[in-house]
Coordinates of N, CA and C in Angstrom, one line a residue:
M12 N 26.6 37.3 -21.2 CA 25.7 38.1 -20.3 C 24.7 36.9 -20.9
E13 N 23.4 36.6 -19.9 CA 22.2 36.3 -20.2 C 21.1 37.2 -20.0
A14 N 19.7 36.4 -20.8 CA 18.9 37.4 -20.5 C 18.5 37.6 -19.3
S15 N 18.9 36.6 -18.5 CA 18.6 37.0 -16.6 C 19.2 37.8 -16.1
D16 N 20.3 38.5 -16.8 CA 21.4 39.7 -16.3 C 20.5 40.8 -16.6
I17 N 19.7 40.7 -17.3 CA 19.5 42.4 -17.6 C 18.0 42.3 -17.6
A18 N 17.1 41.3 -17.8 CA 15.9 41.3 -17.3 C 15.1 42.3 -16.6
V19 N 14.5 43.1 -16.5 CA 13.8 43.8 -15.5 C 11.9 43.6 -15.1
N20 N 11.8 43.6 -14.1 CA 9.8 43.1 -14.0 C 9.2 44.6 -14.3
L21 N 8.4 45.0 -15.5 CA 7.4 45.4 -15.8 C 6.1 45.4 -15.8
P22 N 5.5 46.2 -15.6 CA 3.6 45.7 -15.5 C 3.4 45.3 -16.9
T23 N 2.6 44.3 -16.9 CA 2.1 43.9 -17.7 C 0.4 44.0 -18.1
V24 N -0.7 43.9 -18.7 CA -2.2 44.1 -18.9 C -2.3 42.5 -19.1
T25 N -3.3 42.4 -19.0 CA -4.3 41.2 -19.8 C -5.4 41.4 -21.3
A26 N -5.4 40.6 -21.7 CA -6.3 41.0 -23.2 C -7.6 42.1 -22.3
H27 N -8.4 41.7 -21.4 CA -9.3 42.6 -21.3 C -9.2 43.6 -20.7
D28 N -8.1 44.2 -20.0 CA -7.8 45.6 -19.6 C -8.0 46.5 -20.9
P29 N -8.7 47.8 -20.3 CA -9.2 48.8 -21.5 C -7.5 49.5 -21.4
V30 N -7.9 49.7 -23.1 CA -6.9 50.2 -23.9 C -6.5 51.6 -23.4
T31 N -6.9 52.2 -22.8 CA -6.8 53.1 -22.1 C -5.6 53.1 -20.6
K32 N -5.7 51.8 -20.3 CA -5.0 51.6 -18.6 C -3.5 51.2 -19.4
A33 N -3.2 50.4 -20.6 CA -2.2 50.6 -21.2 C -1.5 51.1 -21.8
V34 N -2.3 52.7 -22.5 CA -1.4 53.9 -22.6 C -0.9 54.6 -21.8
R35 N -2.2 54.6 -20.3 CA -1.3 55.4 -19.0 C 0.1 54.4 -18.6
I36 N 0.2 53.3 -18.8 CA 1.0 52.5 -18.1 C 2.4 52.6 -19.2
M37 N 2.0 52.7 -20.3 CA 3.3 52.8 -21.3 C 3.8 54.2 -21.1
A38 N 3.1 55.2 -20.8 CA 3.2 56.8 -20.8 C 4.1 57.2 -19.6
M39 N 3.6 56.5 -18.2 CA 4.1 56.5 -17.2 C 5.9 56.0 -17.2
G40 N 5.9 54.5 -17.5 CA 7.4 54.2 -17.6 C 7.7 54.3 -19.0
R41 N 7.0 55.0 -19.4 CA 8.3 55.6 -20.9 C 8.5 54.1 -21.9
M42 N 7.7 53.0 -21.9 CA 7.6 52.1 -22.7 C 7.5 51.5 -23.8
P43 N 7.8 51.3 -24.7 CA 7.4 50.7 -26.0 C 6.3 50.2 -26.3
G44 N 5.5 49.3 -25.0 CA 4.8 48.6 -25.3 C 4.6 47.8 -24.1
L45 N 4.0 46.8 -24.1 CA 3.6 46.1 -22.8 C 3.4 44.3 -23.1
I46 N 3.8 43.8 -22.6 CA 3.7 42.1 -22.4 C 2.4 42.1 -22.0
V47 N 1.4 41.1 -23.0 CA 0.2 40.7 -22.4 C 0.3 39.0 -22.2
V48 N -0.1 39.3 -21.0 CA -0.1 37.6 -19.9 C -1.4 37.3 -20.3
D49 N -2.0 36.0 -19.8 CA -2.9 35.3 -19.8 C -3.0 35.3 -17.9
G50 N -4.2 34.5 -18.0 CA -4.3 34.4 -16.7 C -3.5 33.3 -15.4
T51 N -2.2 32.5 -16.1 CA -1.7 31.9 -15.4 C -0.4 32.4 -15.3
G52 N -0.1 34.0 -16.0 CA 1.1 34.7 -15.7 C 1.9 34.2 -16.5
R53 N 1.8 33.4 -17.9 CA 2.1 33.3 -18.8 C 2.3 34.5 -20.0
P54 N 2.9 34.8 -20.6 CA 3.1 35.6 -22.2 C 2.1 35.3 -22.8
S55 N 1.1 35.4 -23.2 CA 0.4 35.6 -24.9 C 0.6 36.4 -25.9
S56 N 1.3 37.7 -25.6 CA 1.7 38.4 -27.0 C 2.3 39.7 -26.1
V57 N 3.1 40.4 -27.2 CA 3.6 41.7 -27.2 C 2.6 42.2 -27.9
L58 N 1.9 43.7 -26.9 CA 1.3 44.8 -27.6 C 2.5 45.8 -27.9
P59 N 3.3 46.3 -28.9 CA 3.6 47.2 -29.4 C 2.7 48.5 -29.2
G60 N 3.2 50.0 -29.0 CA 2.4 51.2 -28.8 C 2.0 51.5 -30.0
T61 N 2.4 50.9 -30.7 CA 2.2 51.5 -32.0 C 0.9 51.0 -32.5
Q62 N 0.6 49.6 -32.2 CA -0.2 48.6 -32.8 C -2.0 49.7 -32.0
V63 N -1.6 50.2 -30.5 CA -2.7 50.8 -29.7 C -2.9 52.2 -31.0
L64 N -1.3 52.6 -31.5 CA -1.7 54.3 -32.4 C -2.8 54.0 -33.6
R65 N -2.6 52.6 -34.2 CA -3.6 51.9 -35.1 C -4.7 52.4 -35.2
L66 N -5.1 51.7 -33.7 CA -6.4 51.5 -33.3 C -7.3 52.9 -33.2
A67 N -6.4 53.7 -32.4 CA -6.7 55.3 -32.2 C -6.9 56.1 -33.2
V68 N -6.1 56.4 -34.2 CA -5.9 56.8 -34.5 C -6.9 56.6 -36.5
P69 N -7.9 57.0 -36.4 CA -8.8 56.3 -37.4 C -8.0 56.1 -38.7
G70 N -9.0 55.4 -39.6 CA -8.3 54.6 -40.7 C -8.2 56.0 -41.7
A71 N -9.3 56.8 -41.9 CA -8.9 57.9 -42.9 C -7.4 59.0 -42.9
Y72 N -7.4 58.9 -41.7 CA -6.2 59.5 -41.4 C -4.9 59.1 -41.7
Q73 N -5.0 57.7 -41.4 CA -3.6 56.8 -41.8 C -3.5 56.8 -43.0
E74 N -4.7 57.1 -44.1 CA -4.5 56.4 -45.2 C -4.2 57.8 -46.1
D75 N -4.7 59.1 -45.7 CA -4.7 60.3 -46.5 C -4.2 60.9 -45.6
P76 N -2.7 61.4 -45.1 CA -2.2 62.2 -44.0 C -2.7 63.4 -43.9
A77 N -2.6 64.3 -45.5 CA -3.4 65.1 -45.8 C -4.7 65.5 -44.2
L78 N -5.2 64.6 -44.4 CA -6.8 65.0 -43.7 C -6.2 65.5 -42.6
C79 N -5.3 64.9 -41.9 CA -4.9 65.5 -40.7 C -4.8 66.8 -40.5
R80 N -4.6 67.6 -41.4 CA -4.2 68.9 -41.4 C -5.7 70.1 -41.6
T81 N -6.5 69.3 -41.4 CA -7.7 69.5 -41.7 C -8.8 69.8 -40.3
I82 N -7.8 68.8 -39.6 CA -8.5 69.2 -38.2 C -7.6 70.2 -37.0
D83 N -8.3 70.7 -36.4 CA -7.5 72.0 -35.9 C -6.2 71.4 -34.7
E84 N -5.8 72.2 -33.7 CA -4.3 72.0 -33.3 C -5.6 71.1 -31.6
A85 N -6.3 71.5 -31.3 CA -7.1 71.5 -30.1 C -8.1 70.2 -30.0
H86 N -8.2 70.0 -31.3 CA -8.9 68.4 -31.6 C -8.5 67.8 -32.0
A87 N -6.9 67.7 -33.0 CA -6.0 66.7 -33.0 C -5.6 66.1 -32.1
D88 N -5.5 66.9 -30.7 CA -4.6 66.8 -29.5 C -5.4 65.9 -28.7
L89 N -6.5 65.6 -29.2 CA -7.5 64.3 -28.4 C -8.3 63.2 -29.1
F90 N -7.6 63.4 -29.9 CA -7.5 61.7 -30.9 C -7.8 60.5 -30.2
W91 N -6.7 60.7 -28.7 CA -6.7 59.0 -28.7 C -7.5 58.8 -27.3
G92 N -8.6 60.3 -27.3 CA -9.3 60.0 -26.2 C -10.8 59.0 -26.6
E93 N -10.6 58.6 -28.0 CA -11.9 58.0 -28.7 C -11.4 56.7 -28.5
L94 N -10.4 56.1 -28.2 CA -10.3 54.3 -27.8 C -11.4 53.6 -26.8
G95 N -12.5 54.9 -25.8 CA -13.7 54.6 -25.5 C -13.2 53.4 -24.7
E96 N -13.9 52.2 -25.1 CA -14.3 50.8 -24.1 C -13.4 49.8 -24.7
L97 N -12.4 50.3 -26.3 CA -11.2 49.1 -26.7 C -11.1 48.5 -25.6
T98 N -10.3 47.1 -25.6 CA -9.8 46.4 -24.5 C -8.6 46.5 -25.5
V99 N -7.4 45.7 -24.8 CA -6.6 45.2 -24.7 C -6.5 44.2 -26.2
G100 N -7.2 43.4 -25.9 CA -7.4 42.4 -26.9 C -8.0 43.3 -28.2
D101 N -8.8 44.0 -28.4 CA -9.3 44.8 -29.6 C -8.0 45.3 -30.1
C102 N -6.8 45.5 -29.4 CA -5.8 45.8 -30.4 C -4.8 44.5 -30.3
L103 N -4.8 43.8 -30.6 CA -4.2 42.3 -30.6 C -4.7 41.9 -32.1
P104 N -3.8 41.1 -32.6 CA -4.2 40.0 -34.4 C -5.5 39.5 -34.0
R105 N -6.2 39.1 -35.2 CA -6.8 37.9 -34.8 C -6.6 36.9 -34.9
Q106 N -5.2 36.6 -35.7 CA -4.3 35.2 -35.2 C -3.0 36.0 -34.8
P107 N -2.9 35.8 -33.2 CA -2.1 36.5 -32.7 C -0.5 35.6 -32.9
A108 N 0.6 36.2 -33.4 CA 1.5 35.7 -33.4 C 2.2 35.3 -32.1
T109 N 3.4 34.2 -32.4 CA 4.0 33.9 -31.2 C 4.6 35.0 -30.5
P110 N 4.9 34.7 -29.1 CA 4.6 35.8 -28.2 C 6.5 36.3 -28.2
A111 N 7.1 37.3 -28.3 CA 8.3 37.5 -28.4 C 8.9 37.1 -26.7
T112 N 9.5 35.7 -26.7 CA 10.2 35.4 -25.1 C 11.2 34.4 -25.5
V113 N 11.9 34.6 -24.6 CA 13.2 33.8 -24.5 C 13.4 33.4 -23.5
P114 N 14.4 32.0 -23.3 CA 14.5 31.4 -21.9 C 15.1 32.9 -20.7
L115 N 15.5 32.2 -19.6 CA 16.4 33.1 -18.9 C 17.8 32.9 -19.1
D116 N 18.4 31.8 -20.0 CA 19.5 31.3 -20.1 C 20.0 32.0 -21.8
A117 N 19.0 33.1 -22.4 CA 19.2 33.1 -23.2 C 20.7 34.2 -23.6
T118 N 21.1 34.3 -24.6 CA 22.7 35.2 -25.1 C 21.6 36.5 -25.6
L119 N 22.7 37.3 -25.2 CA 22.1 38.8 -26.0 C 22.1 38.7 -27.5
L120 N 22.7 38.3 -27.7 CA 22.7 37.9 -29.3 C 21.3 37.6 -29.5
E121 N 20.6 36.3 -28.8 CA 19.6 35.8 -29.4 C 18.6 36.6 -29.1
V122 N 18.5 37.6 -27.9 CA 17.3 38.5 -27.5 C 17.5 39.6 -29.0
A123 N 18.3 39.8 -29.0 CA 18.6 41.2 -30.4 C 18.0 40.4 -31.4
A124 N 18.7 39.3 -31.8 CA 17.9 38.3 -33.1 C 16.1 38.3 -33.1
L125 N 16.0 38.0 -31.7 CA 14.6 38.1 -31.8 C 13.6 39.3 -31.8
M126 N 14.3 39.9 -31.1 CA 13.3 41.4 -31.4 C 13.7 42.1 -33.1
A127 N 15.0 41.7 -33.8 CA 15.1 42.4 -35.3 C 13.9 41.3 -36.2
R128 N 13.9 40.1 -35.6 CA 13.5 39.4 -36.8 C 10.8 39.6 -36.1
L129 N 11.0 39.8 -35.1 CA 9.8 40.1 -34.9 C 9.4 41.2 -34.6
R130 N 10.2 42.4 -34.7 CA 9.9 43.6 -35.2 C 9.6 43.8 -33.4
S131 N 9.8 43.1 -32.3 CA 9.3 43.8 -31.2 C 10.2 44.2 -30.5
P132 N 9.6 45.9 -30.2 CA 10.2 46.3 -29.0 C 10.6 45.9 -27.5
I133 N 10.1 45.1 -27.2 CA 10.1 44.5 -25.9 C 10.1 42.8 -26.1
V134 N 10.8 42.2 -24.9 CA 10.8 41.2 -25.3 C 10.3 40.2 -23.4
A135 N 9.7 39.4 -23.8 CA 9.4 38.5 -22.6 C 10.4 37.6 -22.2
V136 N 11.0 37.5 -20.5 CA 11.5 35.9 -20.6 C 11.0 35.6 -19.1
V137 N 11.3 34.4 -19.9 CA 10.6 33.3 -18.9 C 11.3 32.2 -18.5
G138 N 11.1 31.5 -17.5 CA 11.3 30.4 -16.7 C 11.1 29.1 -17.5
R139 N 11.3 27.9 -17.1 CA 11.3 26.9 -17.6 C 9.5 26.7 -17.7
D140 N 9.2 26.9 -16.7 CA 7.7 26.8 -16.7 C 6.9 27.5 -17.4
G141 N 7.3 28.5 -18.2 CA 7.0 29.2 -19.1 C 6.2 30.7 -18.1
V142 N 6.2 30.4 -17.4 CA 5.5 31.8 -16.6 C 7.1 33.2 -16.8
L143 N 6.4 34.5 -17.0 CA 7.3 35.5 -16.8 C 7.8 35.5 -16.3
A144 N 8.9 36.1 -15.8 CA 10.2 36.1 -15.0 C 11.2 37.6 -15.2
G145 N 10.4 38.6 -16.4 CA 10.8 39.4 -16.5 C 10.6 40.1 -17.8
A146 N 10.9 41.5 -18.3 CA 11.4 41.5 -20.1 C 12.0 42.6 -19.6
I147 N 12.5 42.7 -21.4 CA 13.9 43.4 -21.9 C 13.5 44.0 -23.0
T148 N 13.8 45.4 -23.0 CA 13.0 46.6 -23.6 C 14.6 46.8 -24.6
L149 N 13.7 47.5 -26.0 CA 14.9 47.2 -26.9 C 16.7 48.6 -26.1
E150 N 15.4 49.7 -25.8 CA 16.3 50.7 -25.0 C 17.2 49.8 -24.1
R151 N 16.5 48.9 -23.2 CA 17.7 48.3 -22.2 C 18.7 47.0 -22.6
L152 N 18.5 46.4 -24.0 CA 19.3 46.0 -24.6 C 20.5 46.6 -25.0
L153 N 19.8 47.7 -26.0 CA 21.0 48.4 -26.5 C 21.8 49.4 -25.6
T154 N 21.8 49.9 -24.7 CA 22.2 50.3 -23.6 C 23.4 49.3 -22.6
C155 N 23.1 47.6 -22.4 CA 23.9 46.9 -22.3 C 25.2 46.5 -23.3
L156 N 24.5 46.6 -24.5 CA 25.4 46.2 -25.7 C 26.7 47.9 -25.7
A157 N 25.6 48.8 -25.6 CA 26.9 49.6 -25.3 C 27.7 49.9 -24.6
L158 N 27.2 50.1 -23.8 CA 27.9 49.9 -22.1 C 29.2 48.3 -21.8
S159 N 28.9 47.4 -22.6 CA 29.5 46.3 -22.7 C 30.8 46.5 -22.9
G160 N 31.9 45.7 -22.9 CA 33.4 46.6 -23.1 C 33.8 45.6 -24.3
G161 N 33.0 45.3 -25.1 CA 33.5 44.5 -26.1 C 33.4 45.1 -27.5
S162 N 33.0 46.3 -27.1 CA 32.7 47.3 -28.1 C 33.6 47.5 -28.8
T163 N 33.8 48.0 -30.1 CA 35.0 48.9 -30.7 C 35.1 50.1 -30.9
Q164 N 35.8 51.3 -30.6 CA 35.7 52.4 -31.3 C 36.0 52.7 -32.9
A165 N 35.0 53.7 -33.0 CA 35.3 54.5 -34.5 C 37.3 55.4 -34.5
Q166 N 37.6 54.9 -35.8 CA 39.0 55.6 -36.0 C 38.4 56.4 -36.7
D167 N 39.5 58.0 -36.6 CA 39.0 59.2 -37.7 C 39.9 58.3 -39.1
G168 N 39.8 58.6 -40.0 CA 40.2 58.4 -41.3 C 40.7 59.6 -41.9

């Protein structure tokens, strides 16, 4: 099976889109992250949902989890509203890593190895021209692998 066989069309964002838009897309699509594309439709990076959380949760609360207990429940549930005017680009590292991309003919092993190496929950599948052709999420990859006929069953000992 190749990447093109399991790739799906997923929403994308640009570096100029508001983070709140990215959060809504991830939430509505139950996505672990988003592919960030440039003006030509080429993937420039992958934005994991955890990176958005790193910006949404004030640093003091990340460094000292006990501080989180000092905020009442009603206010603690509103922390993500503090994203304000932040853009997707604000969430990306200053030195963006190579985007997690594979060609259409990549094997599922290649996709899995890339996800593991880059710790990316989503991989962009690109055509020869580098333009986004689809995406593979970790959930989709694992589902395809689990349902493939090559799996072995554990034996009771």
